[in-house]
Structure formats: structure tokens, C-alpha cells
Amino acid sequence: MGVIKLGILGGFSGKVGSVVGCIVNGEAVIKALPTEKGRSSTPQQEAQRKRLITICKFLKPLLPYIQASFQHDAVFQSEYNAAFAANIKNAILTDGDNPKIDYTRAIVAHGSLPPEVHSVNAAVSDGLVEITWTNNSIVEQADDDDIILPLLYNMAKAETVFDLDTFRRIDERLTLQTPPHWAGDSFAIYFAISKASRKRVSNSFYLGTFRA
């Protein structure tokens, strides 16, 4: 039990909860109790730790994008936590003891807006990415000014290129330039749509993996 020597504002000696009080060179000092050492993780705990680290590394460069593309899932949690939950459930591959991201199943946007546009294609030439589609704004819930949200994800470098405001459904074409230092790297391309009001976002879909 700890003993307070000088009232509530004074130092104390002994153990109180997870801290211990003592006097060092005439000064009252509070120290945290040392953590237990030598307790090894179980194989299941270690596997889960690796899964969590893998998802964290995947999502880190996506933060500005998922703040826009998961905003409607962030009712009782942050956009990051919503993206984390979606991807640890859907986008993990186990390769022996090393979990990996399944980029074909990764979810970089989530919402209730129908994602369909007609004839979506991606092509890459000399580091220039071109995505084309057919404007289907005559169908229900689709408008000419819906915002296209393209994303490029470099797997080796965990870097991204994306745009959150430039391209519209009516454009039927967009281009993005990969950085020069991506030359020779593989990257995944994703595509999602947002209403101009930002009140609804579509699920993302994967357009393929290409080489810069």
C-alpha cells in the first residue's frame, strides 16, 4: 500500500496500482512498475500481430484517400478503423508464416452508391495511366458531375497516387502520371465514385496490376 506523506499534493511511498513512489536524492519520484519479461506470445497471437502489422502498412499511405472514401462508415469509428476492419476481413492472404495483402480483394472505398459505369478499362504506357469508361448518367443514381476517385498503389514501395476532385463521370477519360522512381515497379489500380455532394460513395473496384 502507498502512503501519502504531505497530503494530496505531496509525494508518496510504496505501490499504488501500476506505479510505485520513492524518494531519490530528497525528491519524491513516481515510477511505473516494470513490465513482465520473458512471457512469449502464442503462435496464434504472433500470427494475429503479423496480420495487424500487414494491414497497418497497407493503409498508412492511403489515409487521405480513405478519409474521403470511408467517411460514411465512420459513424461510431474513424475512417481508418472502418478501412482496417474491412481489409483485415477481406484482403489478407496467408503465405506460410507471412500474411500478405490480396490486392485483388483490397477495399479502398466503401459506400452505398452503385459503382457501375460501363466499359471501364485501364492502360499504362511509359508511366502514364489512362482510365476510360462510358458515361451512364442516364441511369438511376448516376449524374454527370459524379466524382471519379482513381487510386494507384505501388506494392513494393507502399506509395500511392490518387485524385479526389478533378475527374467527373461525364469526362469518360482520365490520366495519372506515375512518379519517375516507380519505373519498373508493379502497382494496382482502383476506381471508385462519389457524388459531388460527397454524401454518397461507391465501393471500390480493382482494375488490375500494371508495371510503371
PDB file of C-alpha atoms in Angstrom:
ATOM      1  CA  MET A   1       0.000   0.000   0.000  1.00  0.00           C
ATOM      2  CA  GLY A   2       1.271   3.520  -0.774  1.00  0.00           C
ATOM      3  CA  VAL A   3       1.496   6.227   1.886  1.00  0.00           C
ATOM      4  CA  ILE A   4       0.967   9.912   1.020  1.00  0.00           C
ATOM      5  CA  LYS A   5       3.325  11.891   3.237  1.00  0.00           C
ATOM      6  CA  LEU A   6       2.430  15.536   2.560  1.00  0.00           C
ATOM      7  CA  GLY A   7      -1.243  15.475   1.731  1.00  0.00           C
ATOM      8  CA  ILE A   8      -2.812  15.025  -1.702  1.00  0.00           C
ATOM      9  CA  LEU A   9      -0.206  17.209  -3.411  1.00  0.00           C
ATOM     10  CA  GLY A  10       2.775  15.544  -1.742  1.00  0.00           C
ATOM     11  CA  GLY A  11       4.884  12.574  -2.688  1.00  0.00           C
ATOM     12  CA  PHE A  12       4.059   9.060  -1.650  1.00  0.00           C
ATOM     13  CA  SER A  13       5.957   5.901  -0.920  1.00  0.00           C
ATOM     14  CA  GLY A  14       5.012   2.347  -1.734  1.00  0.00           C
ATOM     15  CA  LYS A  15       2.933   0.819  -4.523  1.00  0.00           C
ATOM     16  CA  VAL A  16      -0.323   2.304  -5.809  1.00  0.00           C
ATOM     17  CA  GLY A  17      -1.850   0.433  -8.728  1.00  0.00           C
ATOM     18  CA  SER A  18       0.679   0.292 -11.555  1.00  0.00           C
ATOM     19  CA  VAL A  19       3.081   2.908 -10.098  1.00  0.00           C
ATOM     20  CA  VAL A  20       5.486   2.992  -7.160  1.00  0.00           C
ATOM     21  CA  GLY A  21       6.589   6.004  -5.125  1.00  0.00           C
ATOM     22  CA  CYS A  22      10.026   6.527  -3.612  1.00  0.00           C
ATOM     23  CA  ILE A  23      12.455   9.261  -2.546  1.00  0.00           C
ATOM     24  CA  VAL A  24      15.529   9.819  -4.741  1.00  0.00           C
ATOM     25  CA  ASN A  25      18.037  12.469  -3.599  1.00  0.00           C
ATOM     26  CA  GLY A  26      15.390  14.049  -1.437  1.00  0.00           C
ATOM     27  CA  GLU A  27      12.856  14.290  -4.256  1.00  0.00           C
ATOM     28  CA  ALA A  28       9.566  12.387  -4.424  1.00  0.00           C
ATOM     29  CA  VAL A  29       9.614  10.244  -7.566  1.00  0.00           C
ATOM     30  CA  ILE A  30       6.833   8.205  -9.167  1.00  0.00           C
ATOM     31  CA  LYS A  31       7.866   5.285 -11.353  1.00  0.00           C
ATOM     32  CA  ALA A  32       5.892   2.873 -13.489  1.00  0.00           C
ATOM     33  CA  LEU A  33       6.133  -0.723 -12.443  1.00  0.00           C
ATOM     34  CA  PRO A  34       8.349  -2.745 -14.776  1.00  0.00           C
ATOM     35  CA  THR A  35       6.535  -4.894 -17.300  1.00  0.00           C
ATOM     36  CA  GLU A  36       6.822  -8.624 -17.091  1.00  0.00           C
ATOM     37  CA  LYS A  37       9.558 -10.077 -19.250  1.00  0.00           C
ATOM     38  CA  GLY A  38      10.073 -13.462 -20.677  1.00  0.00           C
ATOM     39  CA  ARG A  39       6.429 -14.159 -21.491  1.00  0.00           C
ATOM     40  CA  SER A  40       6.389 -15.336 -25.097  1.00  0.00           C
ATOM     41  CA  SER A  41       3.453 -14.939 -27.433  1.00  0.00           C
ATOM     42  CA  THR A  42       1.452 -17.939 -28.509  1.00  0.00           C
ATOM     43  CA  PRO A  43       1.607 -18.865 -32.230  1.00  0.00           C
ATOM     44  CA  GLN A  44      -1.950 -17.559 -32.611  1.00  0.00           C
ATOM     45  CA  GLN A  45      -1.048 -14.223 -31.000  1.00  0.00           C
ATOM     46  CA  GLU A  46       2.044 -13.875 -33.164  1.00  0.00           C
ATOM     47  CA  ALA A  47       0.032 -14.656 -36.319  1.00  0.00           C
ATOM     48  CA  GLN A  48      -2.563 -12.033 -35.405  1.00  0.00           C
ATOM     49  CA  ARG A  49       0.168  -9.482 -34.652  1.00  0.00           C
ATOM     50  CA  LYS A  50       1.627 -10.026 -38.137  1.00  0.00           C
ATOM     51  CA  ARG A  51      -1.829  -9.620 -39.703  1.00  0.00           C
ATOM     52  CA  LEU A  52      -2.357  -6.325 -37.893  1.00  0.00           C
ATOM     53  CA  ILE A  53       1.068  -5.015 -38.936  1.00  0.00           C
ATOM     54  CA  THR A  54       0.416  -6.007 -42.569  1.00  0.00           C
ATOM     55  CA  ILE A  55      -2.874  -4.120 -42.699  1.00  0.00           C
ATOM     56  CA  CYS A  56      -1.371  -1.066 -40.961  1.00  0.00           C
ATOM     57  CA  LYS A  57       1.453  -0.892 -43.520  1.00  0.00           C
ATOM     58  CA  PHE A  58      -1.040  -1.221 -46.370  1.00  0.00           C
ATOM     59  CA  LEU A  59      -3.337   1.522 -45.091  1.00  0.00           C
ATOM     60  CA  LYS A  60      -0.733   4.077 -43.976  1.00  0.00           C
ATOM     61  CA  PRO A  61      -0.188   5.701 -47.406  1.00  0.00           C
ATOM     62  CA  LEU A  62      -3.944   5.586 -48.084  1.00  0.00           C
ATOM     63  CA  LEU A  63      -5.031   7.791 -45.183  1.00  0.00           C
ATOM     64  CA  PRO A  64      -6.083  10.934 -47.148  1.00  0.00           C
ATOM     65  CA  TYR A  65      -7.928   8.758 -49.669  1.00  0.00           C
ATOM     66  CA  ILE A  66      -9.816   6.644 -47.124  1.00  0.00           C
ATOM     67  CA  GLN A  67     -10.777   9.738 -45.140  1.00  0.00           C
ATOM     68  CA  ALA A  68     -12.886  10.617 -48.191  1.00  0.00           C
ATOM     69  CA  SER A  69     -13.841   7.144 -49.353  1.00  0.00           C
ATOM     70  CA  PHE A  70     -14.852   5.652 -45.973  1.00  0.00           C
ATOM     71  CA  GLN A  71     -16.446   8.729 -44.449  1.00  0.00           C
ATOM     72  CA  HIS A  72     -19.933   7.233 -44.435  1.00  0.00           C
ATOM     73  CA  ASP A  73     -18.753   4.209 -42.472  1.00  0.00           C
ATOM     74  CA  ALA A  74     -17.261   6.480 -39.816  1.00  0.00           C
ATOM     75  CA  VAL A  75     -20.348   6.801 -37.612  1.00  0.00           C
ATOM     76  CA  PHE A  76     -19.083   5.113 -34.474  1.00  0.00           C
ATOM     77  CA  GLN A  77     -15.460   4.818 -35.600  1.00  0.00           C
ATOM     78  CA  SER A  78     -12.850   6.652 -37.655  1.00  0.00           C
ATOM     79  CA  GLU A  79     -12.485   6.222 -41.413  1.00  0.00           C
ATOM     80  CA  TYR A  80      -9.171   4.475 -40.769  1.00  0.00           C
ATOM     81  CA  ASN A  81     -10.751   1.970 -38.378  1.00  0.00           C
ATOM     82  CA  ALA A  82     -13.538   1.259 -40.864  1.00  0.00           C
ATOM     83  CA  ALA A  83     -10.990   0.599 -43.633  1.00  0.00           C
ATOM     84  CA  PHE A  84      -8.918  -1.512 -41.248  1.00  0.00           C
ATOM     85  CA  ALA A  85     -11.891  -3.715 -40.343  1.00  0.00           C
ATOM     86  CA  ALA A  86     -12.912  -4.160 -43.993  1.00  0.00           C
ATOM     87  CA  ASN A  87      -9.451  -5.148 -45.163  1.00  0.00           C
ATOM     88  CA  ILE A  88      -8.394  -7.430 -42.336  1.00  0.00           C
ATOM     89  CA  LYS A  89     -11.583  -9.376 -43.066  1.00  0.00           C
ATOM     90  CA  ASN A  90     -11.281  -9.470 -46.855  1.00  0.00           C
ATOM     91  CA  ALA A  91      -7.774  -8.678 -48.083  1.00  0.00           C
ATOM     92  CA  ILE A  92      -5.343 -10.911 -46.156  1.00  0.00           C
ATOM     93  CA  LEU A  93      -3.551 -13.853 -47.758  1.00  0.00           C
ATOM     94  CA  THR A  94      -1.561 -16.271 -45.612  1.00  0.00           C
ATOM     95  CA  ASP A  95       1.714 -17.345 -47.187  1.00  0.00           C
ATOM     96  CA  GLY A  96       3.269 -19.692 -44.642  1.00  0.00           C
ATOM     97  CA  ASP A  97       4.004 -17.577 -41.583  1.00  0.00           C
ATOM     98  CA  ASN A  98       3.841 -14.313 -43.537  1.00  0.00           C
ATOM     99  CA  PRO A  99       0.474 -12.670 -44.220  1.00  0.00           C
ATOM    100  CA  LYS A 100       0.214 -10.636 -47.412  1.00  0.00           C
ATOM    101  CA  ILE A 101      -2.291  -8.261 -48.968  1.00  0.00           C
ATOM    102  CA  ASP A 102      -4.508  -9.705 -51.690  1.00  0.00           C
ATOM    103  CA  TYR A 103      -4.616  -6.601 -53.849  1.00  0.00           C
ATOM    104  CA  THR A 104      -7.419  -8.027 -55.973  1.00  0.00           C
ATOM    105  CA  ARG A 105      -9.663  -8.035 -52.877  1.00  0.00           C
ATOM    106  CA  ALA A 106      -8.449  -4.890 -51.138  1.00  0.00           C
ATOM    107  CA  ILE A 107     -11.176  -2.379 -50.303  1.00  0.00           C
ATOM    108  CA  VAL A 108     -10.138   1.260 -50.672  1.00  0.00           C
ATOM    109  CA  ALA A 109     -13.632   2.760 -50.774  1.00  0.00           C
ATOM    110  CA  HIS A 110     -16.940   1.660 -49.338  1.00  0.00           C
ATOM    111  CA  GLY A 111     -20.452   3.037 -49.600  1.00  0.00           C
ATOM    112  CA  SER A 112     -23.974   2.677 -50.930  1.00  0.00           C
ATOM    113  CA  LEU A 113     -23.613   4.426 -54.302  1.00  0.00           C
ATOM    114  CA  PRO A 114     -23.786   1.884 -57.158  1.00  0.00           C
ATOM    115  CA  PRO A 115     -20.245   1.736 -58.589  1.00  0.00           C
ATOM    116  CA  GLU A 116     -21.160   0.611 -62.068  1.00  0.00           C
ATOM    117  CA  VAL A 117     -20.006   2.521 -65.081  1.00  0.00           C
ATOM    118  CA  HIS A 118     -19.869   0.929 -68.498  1.00  0.00           C
ATOM    119  CA  SER A 119     -16.746  -0.386 -70.227  1.00  0.00           C
ATOM    120  CA  VAL A 120     -14.103   0.609 -67.674  1.00  0.00           C
ATOM    121  CA  ASN A 121     -10.579  -0.021 -68.950  1.00  0.00           C
ATOM    122  CA  ALA A 122      -7.100   0.867 -67.733  1.00  0.00           C
ATOM    123  CA  ALA A 123      -3.898   1.044 -69.762  1.00  0.00           C
ATOM    124  CA  VAL A 124      -0.340   2.097 -68.944  1.00  0.00           C
ATOM    125  CA  SER A 125       2.319   3.398 -71.318  1.00  0.00           C
ATOM    126  CA  ASP A 126       5.650   4.946 -70.283  1.00  0.00           C
ATOM    127  CA  GLY A 127       4.375   5.585 -66.783  1.00  0.00           C
ATOM    128  CA  LEU A 128       1.188   7.322 -67.950  1.00  0.00           C
ATOM    129  CA  VAL A 129      -2.007   5.691 -66.688  1.00  0.00           C
ATOM    130  CA  GLU A 130      -5.175   6.108 -68.747  1.00  0.00           C
ATOM    131  CA  ILE A 131      -8.579   5.002 -67.431  1.00  0.00           C
ATOM    132  CA  THR A 132     -11.604   5.185 -69.733  1.00  0.00           C
ATOM    133  CA  TRP A 133     -15.294   4.476 -69.186  1.00  0.00           C
ATOM    134  CA  THR A 134     -18.661   5.187 -70.752  1.00  0.00           C
ATOM    135  CA  ASN A 135     -20.816   7.812 -69.077  1.00  0.00           C
ATOM    136  CA  ASN A 136     -24.019   6.158 -67.856  1.00  0.00           C
ATOM    137  CA  SER A 137     -25.556   9.185 -66.174  1.00  0.00           C
ATOM    138  CA  ILE A 138     -28.944   8.431 -67.739  1.00  0.00           C
ATOM    139  CA  VAL A 139     -29.412   5.580 -65.267  1.00  0.00           C
ATOM    140  CA  GLU A 140     -30.823   5.963 -61.773  1.00  0.00           C
ATOM    141  CA  GLN A 141     -28.486   7.454 -59.126  1.00  0.00           C
ATOM    142  CA  ALA A 142     -25.825   8.443 -61.695  1.00  0.00           C
ATOM    143  CA  ASP A 143     -25.097  12.079 -62.580  1.00  0.00           C
ATOM    144  CA  ASP A 144     -22.725  13.776 -64.983  1.00  0.00           C
ATOM    145  CA  ASP A 145     -20.933  15.561 -62.141  1.00  0.00           C
ATOM    146  CA  ASP A 146     -20.259  12.453 -60.043  1.00  0.00           C
ATOM    147  CA  ILE A 147     -16.602  12.467 -58.999  1.00  0.00           C
ATOM    148  CA  ILE A 148     -14.262   9.701 -60.166  1.00  0.00           C
ATOM    149  CA  LEU A 149     -11.777   8.609 -57.467  1.00  0.00           C
ATOM    150  CA  PRO A 150      -8.791   6.841 -59.101  1.00  0.00           C
ATOM    151  CA  LEU A 151      -6.021   5.315 -56.993  1.00  0.00           C
ATOM    152  CA  LEU A 152      -2.663   3.798 -57.898  1.00  0.00           C
ATOM    153  CA  TYR A 153      -0.951   1.685 -55.223  1.00  0.00           C
ATOM    154  CA  ASN A 154       2.729   0.736 -55.541  1.00  0.00           C
ATOM    155  CA  MET A 155       3.080  -2.604 -53.707  1.00  0.00           C
ATOM    156  CA  ALA A 156       6.858  -2.618 -53.319  1.00  0.00           C
ATOM    157  CA  LYS A 157       7.156   0.953 -52.060  1.00  0.00           C
ATOM    158  CA  ALA A 158       3.773   1.259 -50.290  1.00  0.00           C
ATOM    159  CA  GLU A 159       3.185   4.569 -52.071  1.00  0.00           C
ATOM    160  CA  THR A 160       0.094   5.974 -53.757  1.00  0.00           C
ATOM    161  CA  VAL A 161      -1.022   8.346 -56.472  1.00  0.00           C
ATOM    162  CA  PHE A 162      -4.670   9.404 -56.386  1.00  0.00           C
ATOM    163  CA  ASP A 163      -7.084  12.215 -57.164  1.00  0.00           C
ATOM    164  CA  LEU A 164     -10.159  13.169 -55.144  1.00  0.00           C
ATOM    165  CA  ASP A 165     -11.629  16.084 -57.066  1.00  0.00           C
ATOM    166  CA  THR A 166     -10.521  16.533 -60.684  1.00  0.00           C
ATOM    167  CA  PHE A 167     -12.412  13.979 -62.766  1.00  0.00           C
ATOM    168  CA  ARG A 168     -16.157  13.628 -63.421  1.00  0.00           C
ATOM    169  CA  ARG A 169     -18.341  10.839 -64.765  1.00  0.00           C
ATOM    170  CA  ILE A 170     -19.071  12.902 -67.885  1.00  0.00           C
ATOM    171  CA  ASP A 171     -15.334  13.082 -68.764  1.00  0.00           C
ATOM    172  CA  GLU A 172     -15.144   9.393 -69.777  1.00  0.00           C
ATOM    173  CA  ARG A 173     -11.354   9.529 -69.529  1.00  0.00           C
ATOM    174  CA  LEU A 174      -8.645  10.412 -67.043  1.00  0.00           C
ATOM    175  CA  THR A 175      -4.871  10.222 -66.908  1.00  0.00           C
ATOM    176  CA  LEU A 176      -2.454   9.986 -63.996  1.00  0.00           C
ATOM    177  CA  GLN A 177       1.326  10.086 -64.174  1.00  0.00           C
ATOM    178  CA  THR A 178       3.322   7.652 -62.071  1.00  0.00           C
ATOM    179  CA  PRO A 179       6.391   9.114 -60.300  1.00  0.00           C
ATOM    180  CA  PRO A 180       9.726   8.568 -62.075  1.00  0.00           C
ATOM    181  CA  HIS A 181      11.068   6.482 -59.185  1.00  0.00           C
ATOM    182  CA  TRP A 182       8.251   3.964 -59.739  1.00  0.00           C
ATOM    183  CA  ALA A 183       9.882   2.878 -63.022  1.00  0.00           C
ATOM    184  CA  GLY A 184       9.790  -0.917 -63.263  1.00  0.00           C
ATOM    185  CA  ASP A 185       7.543  -1.309 -60.204  1.00  0.00           C
ATOM    186  CA  SER A 186       4.184  -3.083 -60.173  1.00  0.00           C
ATOM    187  CA  PHE A 187       1.156  -1.138 -58.985  1.00  0.00           C
ATOM    188  CA  ALA A 188      -2.546  -1.821 -58.594  1.00  0.00           C
ATOM    189  CA  ILE A 189      -5.242   0.465 -59.986  1.00  0.00           C
ATOM    190  CA  TYR A 190      -8.524   1.068 -58.151  1.00  0.00           C
ATOM    191  CA  PHE A 191     -11.615   3.046 -59.127  1.00  0.00           C
ATOM    192  CA  ALA A 192     -14.494   4.460 -57.067  1.00  0.00           C
ATOM    193  CA  ILE A 193     -17.172   7.133 -57.492  1.00  0.00           C
ATOM    194  CA  SER A 194     -18.500   9.856 -55.191  1.00  0.00           C
ATOM    195  CA  LYS A 195     -21.473  12.159 -55.502  1.00  0.00           C
ATOM    196  CA  ALA A 196     -20.477  15.777 -55.986  1.00  0.00           C
ATOM    197  CA  SER A 197     -22.109  16.493 -52.624  1.00  0.00           C
ATOM    198  CA  ARG A 198     -19.799  13.882 -51.017  1.00  0.00           C
ATOM    199  CA  LYS A 199     -22.905  12.424 -49.370  1.00  0.00           C
ATOM    200  CA  ARG A 200     -22.553   9.027 -51.067  1.00  0.00           C
ATOM    201  CA  VAL A 201     -19.562   6.981 -52.205  1.00  0.00           C
ATOM    202  CA  SER A 202     -19.404   3.703 -54.099  1.00  0.00           C
ATOM    203  CA  ASN A 203     -17.480   0.581 -53.259  1.00  0.00           C
ATOM    204  CA  SER A 204     -14.099   0.489 -54.944  1.00  0.00           C
ATOM    205  CA  PHE A 205     -13.228  -1.985 -57.618  1.00  0.00           C
ATOM    206  CA  TYR A 206      -9.883  -3.303 -58.790  1.00  0.00           C
ATOM    207  CA  LEU A 207      -8.863  -2.643 -62.399  1.00  0.00           C
ATOM    208  CA  GLY A 208      -5.697  -4.725 -62.479  1.00  0.00           C
ATOM    209  CA  THR A 209      -1.985  -4.696 -61.734  1.00  0.00           C
ATOM    210  CA  PHE A 210       0.392  -2.970 -64.136  1.00  0.00           C
ATOM    211  CA  ARG A 211       4.073  -2.094 -64.388  1.00  0.00           C
ATOM    212  CA  ALA A 212       5.237   1.504 -64.439  1.00  0.00           C
TER     213      ALA A 212
END
